[in-house]
Amino acid sequence: LPLQSQEEKKKIEEVKLDIVFIGSGNVAWHLAQAMDLVGHHIIQVISRSDENAMALAMKLGARHTDDLSKTIVNADLYVLCVPDDNIQDVVRDLPELNAGLVHTSGPKSMDILSPKSKDIGIFYPLQTFSKHKEVDMFNVPIMLEASGNAFYAKLFDLADSISNTVLHVTLEDRVKYHLAAVFANNFANHLFYEASSYLKSNNLDFSVLKPLILETAAKIIDLDPEKAQTGPARRGDSETIHKHLELLNNHPRLKELYEALSKGIQAQITDE
Amino acid sequence: LPLQSQEEKKKIEEVKLDIVFIGSGNVAWHLAQAMDLVGHHIIQVISRSDENAMALAMKLGARHTDDLSKTIVNADLYVLCVPDDNIQDVVRDLPELNAGLVHTSGPKSMDILSPKSKDIGIFYPLQTFSKHKEVDMFNVPIMLEASGNAFYAKLFDLADSISNTVLHVTLEDRVKYHLAAVFANNFANHLFYEASSYLKSNNLDFSVLKPLILETAAKIIDLDPEKAQTGPARRGDSETIHKHLELLNNHPRLKELYEALSKGIQAQITDE
């Protein structure tokens, strides 16, 4: 047992990295702090918004700048957390790097990074992050890809130090996971928004729906979503559906969604 | 303090009711057991499906039958938990009742019950129930309506004995809450189903999305859904949206939903 502890300790020592974060948005905010927490050293935060960079850097005891030409060049790893559309421009403005460079985007190829490093990869945490909401990173799946085996092993140790679910996922599959995540997260959240704004426009209280929303998510942990389905479309209750559509006559966007989603649920029953 | 306890004890004694459940589906299953747990007596379960009635009755130490003409007539309360479309037929077949009668439907008027009792009302738990998923009833909002004050007080005590959120809600508002619940629960669950079946059709693992789904729901407890929104449509990332729509060329139903929901998110941004 003491031997095991020593081995474990050694492993943790081995994966302590000096890391530069490029970007200071929601993903950088949570990822950098999770890495810091397990003993990695975030040595610099670089961001167009020097204010955001400073706020994150202060939490980490890191340096910060808004100037990519001032990137610290002797780090062990560079983690790019910028919006997908900006990756190319940021890579162009980075200096040549002597260490690995990863981005954290779901849909983008790692090849976009190749101009600035020979070790390139993906470090994609499949989760929704907002600065003001804490996330338990240990339960966030991290999807990895790397240009070579040694660099993959380095990324694996890093991911493994902050999460209990680390997966090798190819670009093709990662894009599909990201697409499914858009349905499960962005689109589901949009339905919560529509429910909230509909109730608000009727002077009713959205908070009454919160236990239902929590249970909607909790159910699919144990039940397949097809088994968890209930409601008027599932039951084929055409009277209620008709009444709802009438109520939505002044909400054309909601009405369109109601029709498309009810049709989907009825097609789902046919699929079964 | 001893006095208060006595008062509390008295109150609990007062609200102990003899209750007949008509229906043995998901709502009856959870509601009857929650009432039993706090000391009410479920004396009979009546259901078209005598097998379901028996399963529930056995959990409650109640009698059971599939014959409405055998309804025990000296109960304190009758709780109707049958599909909306069957309420009218079941009421027709019930004997004349000497005690209050409620139904548990979101969208239906209580007037549908008036042929069989002078005390009628609504006891609507705003939650999604499946037999194989436990629910903490204490956090389920219960929406009440009653034909008179004395009967309302009786229903309030009963609801208050199993839940910490009891609300008086008119038919007009209840229908709107139910409609919002369809968006927040049925439609959100349908998106989980679509994400799951899309991943399955690509031999990918839906369980990887579960932490994301839990977080999607957990976020709106603290954040407004409009503040919680992230993703390609929120960012206006047209390249990713375009790539996703291409991937969905062989999934016309999913593609239609993707377009409608992305349009909704972009309209939501305009609303802000």
Short mmCIF file of C-alpha atoms in Angstrom, two decimals, chain A residues 68-161:
data_model
loop_
_atom_site.label_atom_id
_atom_site.label_comp_id
_atom_site.label_asym_id
_atom_site.label_seq_id
_atom_site.Cartn_x
_atom_site.Cartn_y
_atom_site.Cartn_z
CA LEU A 68 -0.46 36.94 -28.61
CA SER A 69 3.10 37.96 -29.54
CA LYS A 70 3.84 37.91 -25.78
CA THR A 71 2.93 34.24 -25.41
CA ILE A 72 5.31 32.52 -22.95
CA VAL A 73 7.14 30.13 -25.24
CA ASN A 74 8.56 27.57 -22.77
CA ALA A 75 5.29 26.12 -21.44
CA ASP A 76 4.48 22.37 -21.56
CA LEU A 77 1.10 22.85 -23.24
CA TYR A 78 -1.03 25.50 -24.93
CA VAL A 79 -4.82 25.22 -24.63
CA LEU A 80 -6.87 27.21 -27.11
CA CYS A 81 -10.39 28.09 -25.84
CA VAL A 82 -11.60 30.65 -28.35
CA PRO A 83 -14.82 30.65 -30.40
CA ASP A 84 -14.62 28.22 -33.35
CA ASP A 85 -14.68 31.04 -35.88
CA ASN A 86 -11.62 32.69 -34.30
CA ILE A 87 -9.33 29.63 -34.07
CA GLN A 88 -7.72 30.20 -37.45
CA ASP A 89 -6.92 33.88 -36.80
CA VAL A 90 -5.53 33.20 -33.34
CA VAL A 91 -3.32 30.37 -34.65
CA ARG A 92 -2.01 32.75 -37.33
CA ASP A 93 -1.03 35.33 -34.70
CA LEU A 94 0.62 32.85 -32.29
CA PRO A 95 4.44 32.55 -32.26
CA GLU A 96 6.00 29.24 -33.26
CA LEU A 97 5.58 26.88 -30.26
CA ASN A 98 8.01 24.27 -28.89
CA ALA A 99 5.28 22.35 -27.05
CA GLY A 100 1.91 20.80 -27.77
CA LEU A 101 -1.10 22.87 -28.82
CA VAL A 102 -4.73 21.73 -28.42
CA HIS A 103 -8.10 23.30 -29.02
CA THR A 104 -11.31 22.60 -27.12
CA SER A 105 -13.86 22.78 -29.93
CA GLY A 106 -16.38 20.04 -30.64
CA PRO A 107 -16.74 20.39 -34.39
CA LYS A 108 -13.27 21.58 -35.54
CA SER A 109 -10.41 19.48 -36.93
CA MET A 110 -7.07 19.53 -35.13
CA ASP A 111 -5.30 20.20 -38.44
CA ILE A 112 -6.21 23.87 -38.09
CA LEU A 113 -3.45 24.00 -35.43
CA SER A 114 -0.63 22.46 -37.50
CA PRO A 115 1.02 25.74 -38.62
CA LYS A 116 2.31 26.45 -35.09
CA SER A 117 3.28 23.15 -33.47
CA LYS A 118 4.25 19.61 -34.43
CA ASP A 119 2.24 18.18 -31.48
CA ILE A 120 -1.38 19.07 -32.03
CA GLY A 121 -4.57 17.68 -30.55
CA ILE A 122 -8.09 18.03 -29.24
CA PHE A 123 -9.14 18.42 -25.61
CA TYR A 124 -12.94 18.66 -25.84
CA PRO A 125 -14.97 18.70 -22.60
CA LEU A 126 -18.53 17.65 -23.49
CA GLN A 127 -20.38 19.98 -21.16
CA THR A 128 -22.17 23.34 -21.07
CA PHE A 129 -20.23 25.96 -19.14
CA SER A 130 -21.32 29.33 -17.80
CA LYS A 131 -19.02 31.41 -15.60
CA HIS A 132 -21.55 31.81 -12.81
CA LYS A 133 -22.46 28.13 -12.56
CA GLU A 134 -20.05 25.70 -10.88
CA VAL A 135 -19.47 22.41 -12.69
CA ASP A 136 -18.16 19.15 -11.26
CA MET A 137 -15.43 18.58 -13.87
CA PHE A 138 -14.83 15.04 -12.59
CA ASN A 139 -18.11 14.00 -14.26
CA VAL A 140 -17.46 15.78 -17.54
CA PRO A 141 -16.47 13.44 -20.40
CA ILE A 142 -13.30 14.67 -22.12
CA MET A 143 -12.79 13.68 -25.76
CA LEU A 144 -9.19 13.51 -26.95
CA GLU A 145 -7.37 13.28 -30.23
CA ALA A 146 -3.65 13.79 -30.90
CA SER A 147 -1.20 13.86 -33.76
CA GLY A 148 1.08 11.25 -32.13
CA ASN A 149 1.15 8.61 -29.39
CA ALA A 150 3.50 10.39 -26.98
CA PHE A 151 1.45 13.57 -27.12
CA TYR A 152 -1.76 11.55 -26.75
CA ALA A 153 -0.38 9.96 -23.57
CA LYS A 154 0.42 13.43 -22.20
CA LEU A 155 -3.10 14.66 -22.96
CA PHE A 156 -4.59 11.49 -21.49
CA ASP A 157 -2.73 11.99 -18.18
CA LEU A 158 -3.89 15.59 -18.05
CA ALA A 159 -7.53 14.74 -18.84
CA ASP A 160 -7.42 11.79 -16.44
CA SER A 161 -6.22 14.10 -13.66
#
